[in-house]
Tab-separated table of C-alpha atoms and ligand atoms in Angstrom:
chain	number	residue	atom	x	y	z
A	1	MET	CA	24.796	-72.079	95.898
A	2	PRO	CA	24.943	-69.564	92.982
A	3	ARG	CA	22.027	-67.175	92.596
A	4	LYS	CA	19.487	-68.261	90.023
A	5	LEU	CA	17.164	-65.315	89.556
A	6	VAL	CA	14.080	-65.321	87.342
A	7	ALA	CA	11.490	-62.651	86.626
A	8	ALA	CA	7.832	-63.567	87.142
A	9	ILE	CA	4.983	-61.499	85.758
A	10	ASP	CA	1.285	-62.100	86.419
A	11	VAL	CA	-0.789	-59.955	84.070
A	12	GLY	CA	-4.323	-59.312	85.322
A	13	GLY	CA	-7.234	-57.332	83.971
A	14	THR	CA	-6.529	-54.428	86.328
A	15	THR	CA	-3.111	-55.113	87.908
A	16	VAL	CA	0.242	-56.449	86.748
A	17	LYS	CA	2.230	-58.177	89.474
A	18	ALA	CA	5.941	-58.327	88.718
A	19	ALA	CA	8.590	-59.996	90.838
A	20	VAL	CA	12.054	-61.476	90.876
A	21	TYR	CA	12.532	-64.822	92.586
A	22	GLU	CA	15.569	-66.798	93.607
A	23	THR	CA	14.919	-70.309	92.271
A	24	ALA	CA	18.019	-72.238	93.332
A	25	GLY	CA	16.027	-74.188	95.967
A	26	ASP	CA	12.768	-76.143	95.715
A	27	ARG	CA	10.614	-73.140	96.477
A	28	PRO	CA	11.067	-69.775	94.722
A	29	GLU	CA	12.070	-67.096	97.215
A	30	LEU	CA	10.856	-63.562	96.602
A	31	VAL	CA	13.678	-61.072	96.048
A	32	THR	CA	11.644	-58.039	95.037
A	33	GLY	CA	8.234	-57.284	93.589
A	34	SER	CA	5.874	-54.561	92.425
A	35	ARG	CA	2.235	-54.023	91.485
A	36	THR	CA	1.162	-51.586	88.810
A	37	ALA	CA	-2.049	-50.887	86.934
A	38	THR	CA	-2.406	-52.810	83.689
A	39	GLU	CA	-1.685	-50.480	80.789
A	40	LEU	CA	-4.157	-50.851	77.945
A	41	SER	CA	-3.748	-48.164	75.349
A	42	GLY	CA	-3.955	-48.768	71.620
A	43	SER	CA	-3.269	-52.435	70.844
A	44	PRO	CA	-3.743	-54.333	74.129
A	45	THR	CA	-1.125	-56.948	73.241
A	46	GLU	CA	1.517	-54.370	72.245
A	47	SER	CA	0.690	-52.382	75.330
A	48	VAL	CA	0.956	-55.345	77.721
A	49	ALA	CA	4.100	-56.743	76.047
A	50	ASN	CA	5.780	-53.331	76.314
A	51	GLN	CA	4.731	-52.966	79.941
A	52	VAL	CA	6.078	-56.418	80.846
A	53	ALA	CA	9.405	-55.630	79.163
A	54	ARG	CA	9.665	-52.322	80.999
A	55	LEU	CA	8.824	-53.923	84.375
A	56	VAL	CA	11.445	-56.642	83.882
A	57	GLY	CA	13.948	-53.909	83.016
A	58	GLU	CA	13.101	-51.998	86.186
A	59	LEU	CA	13.354	-55.053	88.434
A	60	THR	CA	16.654	-56.217	86.989
A	61	ALA	CA	18.075	-52.705	87.335
A	62	GLU	CA	17.248	-53.048	91.025
A	63	VAL	CA	18.483	-56.565	91.807
A	64	GLY	CA	20.699	-57.653	88.916
A	65	PRO	CA	20.180	-59.765	85.807
A	66	VAL	CA	17.715	-62.641	85.599
A	67	LEU	CA	18.251	-65.857	83.675
A	68	ALA	CA	14.684	-66.231	82.385
A	69	ALA	CA	11.215	-64.726	82.659
A	70	GLY	CA	7.867	-66.391	83.265
A	71	VAL	CA	4.816	-64.453	82.082
A	72	VAL	CA	1.244	-65.602	82.771
A	73	VAL	CA	-1.944	-64.042	81.439
A	74	PRO	CA	-5.680	-64.633	81.945
A	75	GLY	CA	-8.341	-65.921	79.606
A	76	ILE	CA	-7.923	-68.805	77.194
A	77	VAL	CA	-4.231	-69.473	76.659
A	78	ASP	CA	-2.587	-72.052	74.431
A	79	GLU	CA	0.803	-72.414	76.104
A	80	HIS	CA	2.141	-74.882	73.554
A	81	ALA	CA	1.475	-72.538	70.647
A	82	GLY	CA	2.350	-69.447	72.703
A	83	ILE	CA	-0.970	-67.843	71.787
A	84	ALA	CA	-3.294	-65.832	74.040
A	85	ARG	CA	-6.524	-67.044	72.451
A	86	PHE	CA	-9.026	-64.822	74.206
A	87	SER	CA	-9.423	-62.484	77.136
A	88	ALA	CA	-12.621	-60.538	77.671
A	89	ASN	CA	-10.910	-58.228	80.186
A	90	LEU	CA	-7.801	-57.518	78.149
A	91	GLY	CA	-9.558	-57.460	74.809
A	92	TRP	CA	-7.304	-59.692	72.758
A	93	ARG	CA	-7.944	-62.599	70.466
A	94	ASP	CA	-5.419	-65.091	69.018
A	95	ALA	CA	-2.475	-62.911	69.988
A	96	PRO	CA	1.068	-64.359	69.498
A	97	LEU	CA	2.035	-62.980	72.866
A	98	ARG	CA	4.926	-65.358	73.588
A	99	ASP	CA	6.751	-64.282	70.419
A	100	MET	CA	6.012	-60.644	71.162
A	101	LEU	CA	7.531	-61.043	74.622
A	102	ARG	CA	10.569	-62.905	73.275
A	103	LEU	CA	11.255	-60.016	70.908
A	104	ARG	CA	11.209	-57.572	73.792
A	105	LEU	CA	13.013	-59.472	76.558
A	106	PRO	CA	16.724	-60.311	76.559
A	107	VAL	CA	16.216	-63.694	78.299
A	108	PRO	CA	14.264	-66.920	77.560
A	109	VAL	CA	10.531	-66.515	78.155
A	110	ALA	CA	8.127	-69.113	79.570
A	111	PHE	CA	4.543	-68.205	78.741
A	112	GLY	CA	1.469	-69.546	80.508
A	113	HIS	CA	-2.028	-69.162	81.888
A	114	ASP	CA	-2.550	-67.423	85.224
A	115	VAL	CA	-4.900	-69.920	86.897
A	116	THR	CA	-2.947	-72.911	85.580
A	117	ALA	CA	0.300	-71.413	86.860
A	118	GLY	CA	-1.314	-70.714	90.229
A	119	GLY	CA	-2.530	-74.305	90.322
A	120	LEU	CA	0.950	-75.560	89.481
A	121	ALA	CA	2.323	-73.553	92.392
A	122	GLU	CA	-0.330	-74.872	94.798
A	123	TYR	CA	0.412	-78.394	93.531
A	124	ARG	CA	4.203	-78.195	93.871
A	125	ILE	CA	4.728	-75.953	96.884
A	126	GLY	CA	1.269	-75.122	98.283
A	127	ALA	CA	-1.918	-76.724	99.526
A	128	ALA	CA	-1.897	-79.701	97.126
A	129	GLN	CA	1.759	-80.605	97.661
A	130	GLY	CA	2.288	-84.352	97.688
A	131	CYS	CA	-0.910	-85.166	95.753
A	132	THR	CA	-1.150	-86.913	92.419
A	133	SER	CA	-4.383	-85.387	91.163
A	134	ALA	CA	-5.792	-82.044	92.233
A	135	ALA	CA	-8.070	-79.240	91.164
A	136	PHE	CA	-7.311	-75.629	92.040
A	137	VAL	CA	-10.418	-73.420	92.015
A	138	PRO	CA	-9.919	-69.700	92.647
A	139	VAL	CA	-13.268	-68.030	93.241
A	140	GLY	CA	-12.927	-64.412	92.179
A	141	THR	CA	-14.589	-62.192	89.598
A	142	GLY	CA	-14.893	-65.398	87.626
A	143	ILE	CA	-14.408	-69.054	88.509
A	144	ALA	CA	-11.920	-71.289	86.744
A	145	ALA	CA	-10.168	-74.528	87.588
A	146	ALA	CA	-6.605	-75.691	87.064
A	147	LEU	CA	-6.405	-79.458	86.845
A	148	VAL	CA	-3.456	-81.718	87.561
A	149	LEU	CA	-4.323	-85.309	86.678
A	150	ASP	CA	-1.948	-88.147	87.505
A	151	GLY	CA	0.789	-85.563	87.992
A	152	VAL	CA	0.290	-83.805	84.656
A	153	PRO	CA	-1.424	-80.436	84.126
A	154	TYR	CA	-4.457	-81.022	81.903
A	155	ARG	CA	-4.901	-78.151	79.443
A	156	ALA	CA	-6.584	-79.191	76.162
A	157	GLY	CA	-4.991	-76.255	74.331
A	158	GLY	CA	-6.198	-73.843	76.996
A	159	LEU	CA	-9.837	-74.883	76.744
A	160	ALA	CA	-10.005	-77.127	79.819
A	161	GLY	CA	-10.975	-75.918	83.264
A	162	GLU	CA	-14.016	-73.746	82.539
A	163	PHE	CA	-15.427	-74.767	85.896
A	164	GLY	CA	-17.441	-71.560	86.261
A	165	HIS	CA	-19.492	-72.449	83.220
A	166	ILE	CA	-20.718	-75.848	84.364
A	167	ASP	CA	-24.519	-75.832	84.144
A	168	ILE	CA	-25.830	-76.352	87.658
A	169	GLY	CA	-29.446	-75.892	86.715
A	170	HIS	CA	-30.574	-72.452	87.865
A	171	GLY	CA	-32.368	-70.019	85.583
A	172	LEU	CA	-29.997	-67.040	85.676
A	173	THR	CA	-28.080	-65.865	82.639
A	174	CYS	CA	-24.286	-65.878	82.823
A	175	GLY	CA	-21.955	-63.287	81.293
A	176	CYS	CA	-21.066	-65.941	78.695
A	177	GLY	CA	-24.646	-65.921	77.388
A	178	ALA	CA	-25.694	-69.342	78.704
A	179	THR	CA	-28.060	-69.945	81.610
A	180	GLY	CA	-27.355	-72.039	84.675
A	181	CYS	CA	-23.598	-71.394	84.940
A	182	LEU	CA	-21.969	-71.830	88.354
A	183	GLU	CA	-20.212	-68.487	87.933
A	184	ALA	CA	-23.546	-66.645	87.711
A	185	ILE	CA	-24.351	-67.431	91.355
A	186	ALA	CA	-21.044	-68.277	93.004
A	187	SER	CA	-18.396	-65.814	91.801
A	188	ALA	CA	-17.476	-62.978	94.144
A	189	SER	CA	-19.084	-60.463	91.819
A	190	ALA	CA	-22.261	-62.572	91.505
A	191	LEU	CA	-22.609	-62.690	95.293
A	192	GLY	CA	-22.401	-58.921	95.574
A	193	ARG	CA	-24.699	-58.349	92.612
A	194	ARG	CA	-27.378	-60.809	93.771
A	195	TYR	CA	-27.379	-59.400	97.283
A	196	ALA	CA	-27.709	-55.826	95.957
A	197	GLU	CA	-30.574	-56.877	93.677
A	198	ARG	CA	-32.487	-58.431	96.567
A	199	THR	CA	-31.947	-55.740	99.134
A	200	GLY	CA	-31.226	-52.530	97.243
A	201	ARG	CA	-28.090	-52.234	99.368
A	202	PRO	CA	-24.839	-52.068	97.371
A	203	ALA	CA	-22.301	-54.833	97.982
A	204	GLU	CA	-18.903	-54.912	96.327
A	205	GLY	CA	-17.856	-58.537	95.932
A	206	SER	CA	-18.394	-61.397	98.361
A	207	LEU	CA	-17.005	-59.954	101.607
A	208	PRO	CA	-19.973	-57.711	102.577
A	209	VAL	CA	-22.332	-60.626	101.886
A	210	VAL	CA	-20.315	-63.021	104.039
A	211	GLU	CA	-20.196	-60.448	106.828
A	212	ALA	CA	-23.952	-59.752	106.598
A	213	ALA	CA	-24.716	-63.492	106.630
A	214	ALA	CA	-22.620	-63.863	109.780
A	215	THR	CA	-24.864	-61.321	111.514
A	216	GLY	CA	-27.998	-63.280	110.573
A	217	ASP	CA	-29.128	-61.259	107.533
A	218	PRO	CA	-31.510	-63.725	105.784
A	219	ASP	CA	-30.965	-62.255	102.293
A	220	ALA	CA	-27.209	-62.555	102.659
A	221	GLU	CA	-27.561	-66.091	103.992
A	222	GLU	CA	-29.720	-67.155	101.074
A	223	VAL	CA	-27.380	-65.649	98.458
A	224	LEU	CA	-24.360	-67.179	100.195
A	225	GLY	CA	-26.129	-70.523	100.592
A	226	ASP	CA	-26.913	-70.631	96.856
A	227	ALA	CA	-23.251	-69.970	96.070
A	228	LEU	CA	-21.931	-72.666	98.410
A	229	ALA	CA	-24.497	-75.197	97.176
A	230	GLY	CA	-23.539	-74.402	93.575
A	231	LEU	CA	-19.844	-74.822	94.305
A	232	ALA	CA	-20.563	-78.124	96.038
A	233	GLN	CA	-22.546	-79.325	93.023
A	234	GLY	CA	-19.652	-78.401	90.723
A	235	ILE	CA	-17.148	-80.167	92.968
A	236	ARG	CA	-19.326	-83.306	93.003
A	237	ILE	CA	-19.190	-83.300	89.194
A	238	LEU	CA	-15.400	-83.027	89.401
A	239	ALA	CA	-15.329	-85.859	91.929
A	240	SER	CA	-17.419	-88.164	89.781
A	241	LEU	CA	-15.586	-87.382	86.550
A	242	LEU	CA	-11.959	-86.908	87.581
A	243	ALA	CA	-11.707	-88.077	91.214
A	244	PRO	CA	-9.132	-85.529	92.391
A	245	GLU	CA	-7.588	-86.277	95.777
A	246	VAL	CA	-7.732	-82.625	96.698
A	247	VAL	CA	-9.740	-79.589	95.643
A	248	VAL	CA	-7.980	-76.367	96.620
A	249	LEU	CA	-10.355	-73.421	96.936
A	250	GLY	CA	-8.996	-69.893	96.692
A	251	GLY	CA	-10.276	-66.337	96.710
A	252	GLY	CA	-11.592	-64.164	99.524
A	253	LEU	CA	-14.630	-66.383	100.142
A	254	PHE	CA	-12.377	-69.128	101.482
A	255	SER	CA	-9.949	-67.126	103.544
A	256	ALA	CA	-11.624	-68.708	106.588
A	257	ASP	CA	-12.276	-72.417	107.144
A	258	SER	CA	-15.935	-72.030	108.164
A	259	LEU	CA	-17.315	-71.724	104.632
A	260	LEU	CA	-15.047	-74.508	103.455
A	261	ASP	CA	-16.604	-76.749	106.105
A	262	ARG	CA	-20.092	-75.961	104.797
A	263	VAL	CA	-19.072	-76.826	101.233
A	264	ARG	CA	-17.462	-80.051	102.472
A	265	VAL	CA	-20.707	-81.201	104.082
A	266	LEU	CA	-22.677	-80.445	100.928
A	267	VAL	CA	-20.132	-82.236	98.730
A	268	GLU	CA	-19.913	-85.359	100.835
A	269	GLU	CA	-23.627	-85.888	101.408
A	270	LYS	CA	-24.164	-86.825	97.775
A	271	LEU	CA	-21.107	-88.882	96.915
A	272	PRO	CA	-22.176	-92.418	97.853
A	273	PHE	CA	-19.250	-94.310	96.336
A	274	GLN	CA	-16.974	-91.802	94.610
A	275	ARG	CA	-13.697	-90.655	96.115
A	276	LYS	CA	-14.526	-87.773	98.424
A	277	PRO	CA	-12.019	-85.043	97.601
A	278	GLU	CA	-10.266	-83.387	100.470
A	279	LEU	CA	-11.132	-79.681	100.417
A	280	ARG	CA	-8.335	-77.313	101.363
A	281	VAL	CA	-7.924	-73.543	101.466
A	282	ALA	CA	-5.321	-72.228	99.015
A	283	ALA	CA	-1.967	-71.676	100.682
A	284	LEU	CA	-0.364	-69.134	98.389
A	285	GLY	CA	-3.020	-66.427	98.177
A	286	ASP	CA	-2.754	-63.955	95.347
A	287	GLU	CA	0.971	-64.677	94.990
A	288	ALA	CA	0.121	-68.059	93.397
A	289	GLY	CA	0.194	-66.722	89.830
A	290	CYS	CA	3.619	-65.095	90.244
A	291	LEU	CA	5.027	-68.160	92.008
A	292	GLY	CA	3.687	-70.312	89.158
A	293	ALA	CA	5.298	-67.993	86.613
A	294	ALA	CA	8.598	-68.316	88.507
A	295	LEU	CA	8.281	-72.122	88.453
A	296	LEU	CA	7.614	-72.050	84.693
A	297	ALA	CA	10.723	-69.904	84.180
A	298	ALA	CA	12.809	-72.235	86.375
A	299	ASP	CA	11.471	-75.256	84.447
A	300	LEU	CA	12.460	-73.588	81.195
A	301	LEU	CA	16.009	-73.144	82.479
A	302	ALA	CA	16.103	-76.739	83.689
A	303	GLY	CA	14.868	-77.967	80.306
A	304	THR	CA	11.840	-79.733	81.774
E	1	ZN	ZN1	-21.235	-69.061	81.666
């Protein structure tokens, strides 16, 4: 089978993951990859577009030419228009990033949203493989959801999937300015922040809180319990509204099955007649975005 290489770039707020995949088979196979700090000097869009072009140049110098590139970015992304609408971390607004990338790269460019691309990868080759409808919920610094409904990614011009900003009824203010958002008690950063506020002991992200809860620390257990209950409430809303067969949970919080089991109990106890979604741990880890970008590039080549 001839080699069918594509470049895949996952631009994050702090790190850019770049890789080349062989896409001749059903599942992209990693050929080579790199991680570098996101470069943000001057215009953030110019800076990121230049960095992506340079990284693709470096990778192809190493392994040979690629046929296409898939580039995914965070925030609100309108893939159809090729516009990066908004990213708080990267500081851009209504940026014509797809065109900027096409000007800089010598191959066709597929442009997309990081969480949606990760969800596409989990749906096609990961934890939600074989399903018709699924939600992919990575729990990280923020919380978003990628939705596949009846086999089709649901995007609404990049505005769908703001799962972290569902109002679950608490009184805390979210970074978005509203109160009650899921993200304000259940994101990895919220867990660390809430634990530090209660105890005066610093906690970076969710891991120290999970570890402290496992040793019986009551403050850690309460903060963690709030987060899991909030996630369960959000998932029940998804179940009632969209009835996904599967909800795939990602991020460090769900690297072990034990917390997933707790969320499952909380979800199922209040769904009297709705379809109870199967909860699964994400299969692709933090490679999901790059794998999704590779799938987008392969789709572009296939004309789908
Ligand atoms: Zn919010």
